[in-house]
Short mmCIF file of C-alpha atoms and ligand atoms in Angstrom, two decimals:
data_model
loop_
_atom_site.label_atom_id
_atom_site.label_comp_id
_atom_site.label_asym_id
_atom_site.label_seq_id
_atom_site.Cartn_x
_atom_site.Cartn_y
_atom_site.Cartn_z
CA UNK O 21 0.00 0.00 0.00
CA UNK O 22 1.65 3.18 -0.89
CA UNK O 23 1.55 6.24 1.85
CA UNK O 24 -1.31 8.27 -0.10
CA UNK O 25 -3.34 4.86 -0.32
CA UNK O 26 -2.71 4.51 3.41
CA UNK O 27 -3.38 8.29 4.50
CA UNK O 28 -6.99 7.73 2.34
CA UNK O 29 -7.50 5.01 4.20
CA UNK O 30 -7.06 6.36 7.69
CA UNK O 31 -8.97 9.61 6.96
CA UNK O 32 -11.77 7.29 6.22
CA UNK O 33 -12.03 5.58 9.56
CA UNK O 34 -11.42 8.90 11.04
CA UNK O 35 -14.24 10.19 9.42
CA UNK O 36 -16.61 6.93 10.32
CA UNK O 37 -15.57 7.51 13.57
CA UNK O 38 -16.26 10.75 13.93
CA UNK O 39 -19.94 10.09 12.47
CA UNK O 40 -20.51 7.53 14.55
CA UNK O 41 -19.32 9.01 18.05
CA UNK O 42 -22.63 11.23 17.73
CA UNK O 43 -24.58 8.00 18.77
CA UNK O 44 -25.21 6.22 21.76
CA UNK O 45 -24.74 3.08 19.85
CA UNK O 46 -22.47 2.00 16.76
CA UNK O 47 -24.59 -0.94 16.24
CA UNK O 48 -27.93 -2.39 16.01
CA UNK O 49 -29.08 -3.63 19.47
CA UNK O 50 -30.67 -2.49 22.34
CA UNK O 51 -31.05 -2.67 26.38
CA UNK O 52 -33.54 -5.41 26.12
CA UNK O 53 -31.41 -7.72 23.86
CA UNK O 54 -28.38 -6.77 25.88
CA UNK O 55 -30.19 -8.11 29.10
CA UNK O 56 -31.95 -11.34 27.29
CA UNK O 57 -28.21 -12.28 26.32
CA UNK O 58 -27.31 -11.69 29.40
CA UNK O 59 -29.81 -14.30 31.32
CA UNK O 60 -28.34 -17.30 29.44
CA UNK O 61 -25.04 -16.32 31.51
CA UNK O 62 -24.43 -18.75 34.82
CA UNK O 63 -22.52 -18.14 37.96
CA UNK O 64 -21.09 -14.58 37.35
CA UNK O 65 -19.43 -13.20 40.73
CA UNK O 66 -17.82 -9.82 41.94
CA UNK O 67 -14.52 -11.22 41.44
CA UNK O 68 -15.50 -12.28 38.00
CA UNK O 69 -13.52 -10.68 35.00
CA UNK O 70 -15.49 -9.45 31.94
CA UNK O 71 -14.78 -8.17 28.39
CA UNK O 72 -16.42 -6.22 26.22
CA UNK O 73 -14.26 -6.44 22.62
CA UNK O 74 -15.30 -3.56 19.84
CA UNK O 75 -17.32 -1.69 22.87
CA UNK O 76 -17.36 1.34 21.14
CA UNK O 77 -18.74 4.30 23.30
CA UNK O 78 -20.41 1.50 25.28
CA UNK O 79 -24.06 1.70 25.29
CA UNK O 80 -24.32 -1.91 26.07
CA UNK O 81 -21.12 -2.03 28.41
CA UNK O 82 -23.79 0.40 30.80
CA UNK O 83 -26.01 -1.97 30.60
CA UNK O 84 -24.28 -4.53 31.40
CA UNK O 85 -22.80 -3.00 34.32
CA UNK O 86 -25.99 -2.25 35.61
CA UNK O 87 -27.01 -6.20 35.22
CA UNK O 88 -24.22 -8.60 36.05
CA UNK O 89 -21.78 -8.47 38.95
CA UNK O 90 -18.55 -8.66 38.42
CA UNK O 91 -15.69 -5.84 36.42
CA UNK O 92 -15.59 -5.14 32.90
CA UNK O 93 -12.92 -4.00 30.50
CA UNK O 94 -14.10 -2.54 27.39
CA UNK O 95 -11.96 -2.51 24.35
CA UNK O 96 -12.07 -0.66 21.19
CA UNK O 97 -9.41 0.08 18.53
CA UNK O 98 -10.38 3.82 18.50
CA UNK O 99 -9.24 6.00 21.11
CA UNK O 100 -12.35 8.73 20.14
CA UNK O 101 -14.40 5.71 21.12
CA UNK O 102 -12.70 5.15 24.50
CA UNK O 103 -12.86 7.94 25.70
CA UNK O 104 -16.66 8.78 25.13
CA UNK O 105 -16.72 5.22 27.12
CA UNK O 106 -14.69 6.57 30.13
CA UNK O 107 -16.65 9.92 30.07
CA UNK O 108 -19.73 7.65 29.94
CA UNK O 109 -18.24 5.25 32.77
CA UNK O 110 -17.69 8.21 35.27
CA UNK O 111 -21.40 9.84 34.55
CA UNK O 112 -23.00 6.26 35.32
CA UNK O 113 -20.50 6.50 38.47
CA UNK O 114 -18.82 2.90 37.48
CA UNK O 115 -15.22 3.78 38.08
CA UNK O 116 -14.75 0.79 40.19
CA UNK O 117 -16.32 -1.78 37.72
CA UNK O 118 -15.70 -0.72 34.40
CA UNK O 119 -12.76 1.00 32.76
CA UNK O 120 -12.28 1.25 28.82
CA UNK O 121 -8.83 0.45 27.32
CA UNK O 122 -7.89 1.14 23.30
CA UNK O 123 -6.29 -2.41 21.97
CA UNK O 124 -7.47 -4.63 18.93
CA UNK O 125 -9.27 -7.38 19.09
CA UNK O 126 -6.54 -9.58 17.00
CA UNK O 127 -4.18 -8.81 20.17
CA UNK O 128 -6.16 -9.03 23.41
CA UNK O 129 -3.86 -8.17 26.58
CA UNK O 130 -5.68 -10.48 28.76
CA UNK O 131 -4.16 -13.48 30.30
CA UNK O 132 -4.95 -17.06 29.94
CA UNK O 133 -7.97 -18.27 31.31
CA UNK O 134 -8.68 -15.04 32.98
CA UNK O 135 -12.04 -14.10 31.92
CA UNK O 136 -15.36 -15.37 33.01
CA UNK O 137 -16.82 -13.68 30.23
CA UNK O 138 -16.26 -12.56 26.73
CA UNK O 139 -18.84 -10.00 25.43
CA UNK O 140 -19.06 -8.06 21.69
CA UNK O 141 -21.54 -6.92 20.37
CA UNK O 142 -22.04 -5.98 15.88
CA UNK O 143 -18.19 -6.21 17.03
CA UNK O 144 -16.76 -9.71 15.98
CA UNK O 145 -16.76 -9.12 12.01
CA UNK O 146 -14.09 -6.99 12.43
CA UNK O 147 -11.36 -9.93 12.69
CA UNK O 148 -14.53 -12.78 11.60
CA UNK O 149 -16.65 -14.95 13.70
CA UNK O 150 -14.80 -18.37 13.08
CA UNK O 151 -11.61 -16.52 13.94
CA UNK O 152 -13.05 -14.56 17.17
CA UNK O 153 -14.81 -17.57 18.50
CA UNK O 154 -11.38 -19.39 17.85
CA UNK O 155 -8.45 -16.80 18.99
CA UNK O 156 -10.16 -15.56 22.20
CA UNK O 157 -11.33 -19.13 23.33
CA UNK O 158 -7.72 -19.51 25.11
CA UNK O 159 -8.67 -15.87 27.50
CA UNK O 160 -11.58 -17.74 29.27
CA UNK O 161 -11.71 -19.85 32.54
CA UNK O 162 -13.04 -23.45 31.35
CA UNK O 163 -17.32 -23.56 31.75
CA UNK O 164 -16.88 -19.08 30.81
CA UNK O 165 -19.12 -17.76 28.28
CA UNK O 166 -18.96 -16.10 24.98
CA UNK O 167 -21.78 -13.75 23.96
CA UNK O 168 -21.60 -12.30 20.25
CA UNK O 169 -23.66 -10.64 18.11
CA UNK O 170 -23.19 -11.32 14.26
CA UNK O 171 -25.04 -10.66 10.86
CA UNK O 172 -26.52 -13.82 9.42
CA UNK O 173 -28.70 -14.77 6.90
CA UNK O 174 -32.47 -16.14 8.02
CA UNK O 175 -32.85 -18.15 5.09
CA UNK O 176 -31.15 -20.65 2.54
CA UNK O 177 -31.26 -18.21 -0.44
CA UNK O 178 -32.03 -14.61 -0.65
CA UNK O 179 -32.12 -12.26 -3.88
CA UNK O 180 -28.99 -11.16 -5.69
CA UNK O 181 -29.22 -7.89 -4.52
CA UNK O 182 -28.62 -8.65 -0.58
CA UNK O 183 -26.43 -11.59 -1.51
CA UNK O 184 -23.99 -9.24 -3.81
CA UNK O 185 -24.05 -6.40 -0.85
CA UNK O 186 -23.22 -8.75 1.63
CA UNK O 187 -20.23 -10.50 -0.07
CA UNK O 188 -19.00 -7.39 -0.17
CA UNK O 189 -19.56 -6.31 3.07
CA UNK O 190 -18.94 -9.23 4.93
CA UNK O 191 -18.78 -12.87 3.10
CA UNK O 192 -18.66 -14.24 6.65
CA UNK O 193 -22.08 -14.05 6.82
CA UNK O 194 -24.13 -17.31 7.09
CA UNK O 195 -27.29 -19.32 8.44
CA UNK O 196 -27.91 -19.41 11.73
CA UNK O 197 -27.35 -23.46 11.84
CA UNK O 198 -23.91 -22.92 10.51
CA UNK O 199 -22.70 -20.16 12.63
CA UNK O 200 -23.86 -22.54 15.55
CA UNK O 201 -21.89 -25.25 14.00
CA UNK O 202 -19.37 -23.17 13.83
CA UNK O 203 -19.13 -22.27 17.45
CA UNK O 204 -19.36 -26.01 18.65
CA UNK O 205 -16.52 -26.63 16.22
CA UNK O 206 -14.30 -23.99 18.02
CA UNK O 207 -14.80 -25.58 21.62
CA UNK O 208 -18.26 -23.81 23.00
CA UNK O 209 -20.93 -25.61 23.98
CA UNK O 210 -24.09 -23.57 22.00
CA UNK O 211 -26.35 -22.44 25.03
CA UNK O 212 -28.64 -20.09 23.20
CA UNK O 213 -29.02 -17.71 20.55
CA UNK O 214 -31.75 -15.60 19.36
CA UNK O 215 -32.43 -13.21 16.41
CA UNK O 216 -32.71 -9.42 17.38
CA UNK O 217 -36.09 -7.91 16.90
CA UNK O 218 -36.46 -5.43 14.04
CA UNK O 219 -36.92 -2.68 16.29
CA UNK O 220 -32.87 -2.66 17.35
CA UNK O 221 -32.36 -1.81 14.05
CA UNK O 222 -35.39 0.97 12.88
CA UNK O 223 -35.74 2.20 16.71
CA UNK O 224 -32.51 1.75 18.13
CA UNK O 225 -29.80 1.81 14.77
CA UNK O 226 -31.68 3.92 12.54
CA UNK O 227 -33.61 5.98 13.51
CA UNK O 228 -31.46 8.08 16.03
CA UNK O 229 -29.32 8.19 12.29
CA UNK O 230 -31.25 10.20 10.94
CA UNK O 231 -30.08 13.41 12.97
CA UNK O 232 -27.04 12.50 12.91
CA UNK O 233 -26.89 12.74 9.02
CA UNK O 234 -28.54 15.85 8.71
CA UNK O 235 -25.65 17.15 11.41
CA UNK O 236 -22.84 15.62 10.26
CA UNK O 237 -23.81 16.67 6.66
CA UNK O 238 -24.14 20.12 8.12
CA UNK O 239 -20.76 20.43 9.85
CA UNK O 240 -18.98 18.33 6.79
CA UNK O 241 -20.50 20.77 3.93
CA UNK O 242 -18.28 20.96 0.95
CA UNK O 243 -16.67 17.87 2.15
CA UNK O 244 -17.30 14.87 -0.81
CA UNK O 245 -15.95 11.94 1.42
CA UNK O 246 -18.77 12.72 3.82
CA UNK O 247 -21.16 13.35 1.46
CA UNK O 248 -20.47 9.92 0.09
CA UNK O 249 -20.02 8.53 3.23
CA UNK O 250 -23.36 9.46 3.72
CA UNK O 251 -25.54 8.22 0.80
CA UNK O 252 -23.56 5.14 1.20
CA UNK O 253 -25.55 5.08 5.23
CA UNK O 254 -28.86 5.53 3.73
CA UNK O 255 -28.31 3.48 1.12
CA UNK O 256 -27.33 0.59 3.49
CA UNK O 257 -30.80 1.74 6.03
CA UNK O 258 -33.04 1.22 2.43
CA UNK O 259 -31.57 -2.14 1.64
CA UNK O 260 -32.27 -3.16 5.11
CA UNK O 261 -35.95 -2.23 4.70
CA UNK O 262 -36.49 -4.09 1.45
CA UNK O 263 -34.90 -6.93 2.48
CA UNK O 264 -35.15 -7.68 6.42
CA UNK O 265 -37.06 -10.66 5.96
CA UNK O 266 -33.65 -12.43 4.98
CA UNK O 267 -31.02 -11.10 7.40
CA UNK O 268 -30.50 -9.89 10.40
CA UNK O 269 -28.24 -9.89 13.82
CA UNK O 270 -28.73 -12.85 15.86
CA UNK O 271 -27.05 -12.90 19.16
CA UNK O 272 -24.87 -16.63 19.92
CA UNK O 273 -24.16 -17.58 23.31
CA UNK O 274 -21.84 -20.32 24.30
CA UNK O 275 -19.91 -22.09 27.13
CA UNK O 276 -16.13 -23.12 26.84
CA UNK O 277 -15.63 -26.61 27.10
CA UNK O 278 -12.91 -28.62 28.84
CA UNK O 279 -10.61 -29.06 25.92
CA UNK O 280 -10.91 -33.26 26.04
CA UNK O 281 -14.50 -33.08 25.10
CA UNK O 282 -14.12 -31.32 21.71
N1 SAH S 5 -20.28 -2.89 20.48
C1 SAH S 5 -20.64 -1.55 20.05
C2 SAH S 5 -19.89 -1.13 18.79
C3 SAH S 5 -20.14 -1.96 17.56
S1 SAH S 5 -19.42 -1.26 16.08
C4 SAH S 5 -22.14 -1.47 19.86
O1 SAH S 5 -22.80 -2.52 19.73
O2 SAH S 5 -22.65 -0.35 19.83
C5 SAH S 5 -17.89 -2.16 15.94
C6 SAH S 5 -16.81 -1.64 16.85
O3 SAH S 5 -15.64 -2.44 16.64
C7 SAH S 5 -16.41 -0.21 16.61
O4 SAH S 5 -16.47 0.49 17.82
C8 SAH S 5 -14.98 -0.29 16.09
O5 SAH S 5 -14.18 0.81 16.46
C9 SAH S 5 -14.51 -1.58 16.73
N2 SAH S 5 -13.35 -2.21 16.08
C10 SAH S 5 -13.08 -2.34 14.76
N3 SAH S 5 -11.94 -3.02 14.57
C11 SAH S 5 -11.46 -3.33 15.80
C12 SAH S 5 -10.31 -4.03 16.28
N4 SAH S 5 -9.41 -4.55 15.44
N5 SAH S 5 -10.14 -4.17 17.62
C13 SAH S 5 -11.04 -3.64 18.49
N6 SAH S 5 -12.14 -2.96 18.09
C14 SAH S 5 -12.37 -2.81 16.78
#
């Protein structure tokens, strides 16, 4: 990659970031889901470690730390992010349980079979389930949970036009029966998982958007790469309206299992 390629690149993020700090979320979910995840998880204590990997600003790290005993690291690859999250932290007065750190997800500084709990939410794509599910298995106590949230597909086939956006997106992306597969193949037992209910996305993702375009569009005028940015958002909000009935988030829970009985 050369060094303009690479500057192009970073301005980008920079830019996503920047839209996306304006919202309480970066992802589609809500308090409710957060919570129903949350009661397939057994035998969480105070001492209990927890991690929230991609937290953004952490809209569901507060709710979690207003549901579940024990202290939680959030971790997010933008700084921006992080601090909005430790701004956030000290308003919900949870500077004794949560703290937010900036580290990637493909290097975790946690220690081996320290965590009781691994938590990300719309957060996992970044480095791919398989891979997630797989890398950060070694970080949790034996009989610790993993709770993810991940785009998959609700049916066998699905028109061209979702299918093309989506391989470009995120080819990851798969039924629900072989995402489960796929987590009982990398050492979890499957407790639960769930789809999300429309509303995380029109209620909870998209509609608070909505402002946040007009604003951003506002303070970014002249600017193409926002403008772009942009139409590329509502673009993405339309083709989730025509074709919801075939894809969605759906929330996988698992349990680590001793290693003998993979
Ligand atoms: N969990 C939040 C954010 C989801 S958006 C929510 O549900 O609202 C995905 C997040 O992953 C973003 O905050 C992004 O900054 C973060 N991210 C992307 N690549 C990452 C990486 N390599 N390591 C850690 N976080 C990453």
């Amino acid at each position: 990659m050369s060094d303009e390629n690479k500057s192009i690149h970073e301005f980008d993020l920079e830019l996503i970031c920047e839209y996306y700090s304006q919202l309480e979320r970066q992802g589609p979910g809500s308090p409710e889901t957060t919570i129903k995840a949350l009661s397939f998880i057994e035998n969480l204590t105070d001492d209990s470690l927890i991690a929230d990997i991609g937290c953004g600003s952490g809209g569901q790290t507060m709710i979690l730390a207003q549901h579940t005993k024990g202290k939680i690291t959030g971790l997010d690859l933008f700084p921006r992010f992080i601090d909005i999250f430790n701004s956030n932290v000290k308003k919900s007065n949870f500077q004794d349980k949560v703290k937010g750190i900036v580290g990637s997800m493909d290097d975790l500084p946690f220690g081996d079979e320290e965590l009781d709990l691994i938590w990300s939410e719309g957060a996992i794509y970044n480095i791919g389930f398989e891979r997630g599910l797989n890398e950060w298995r070694k970080f949790l106590k034996t009989g610790g949970y993993i709770s993810v949230s991940e785009a998959s597909w609700f049916t066998e086939k699905r028109p061209a036009e979702i299918e093309e956006f989506w391989m470009d997106a995120y080819p990851e992306i798969d039924t629900i029966p072989n995402k489960v597969a796929q987590m009982q193949k990398a050492g979890y037992i499957p407790v639960a998982n769930f789809i999300l209910p429309e509303n995380c996305w029109i209620d909870d993702f998209y509609a608070p958007q909505i402002n946040a375009e007009k604003v951003f569009l506002e303070k970014k005028a002249g600017n193409k790469a926002a403008a772009e940015f942009i139409a590329n958002q509502r673009h993405e909000t339309q083709l989730y309206y025509k074709y919801k009935e075939y894809y969605g988030y759906v929330f996988y829970i698992g349990k680590k299992l001793n290693k003998n009985n993979i």
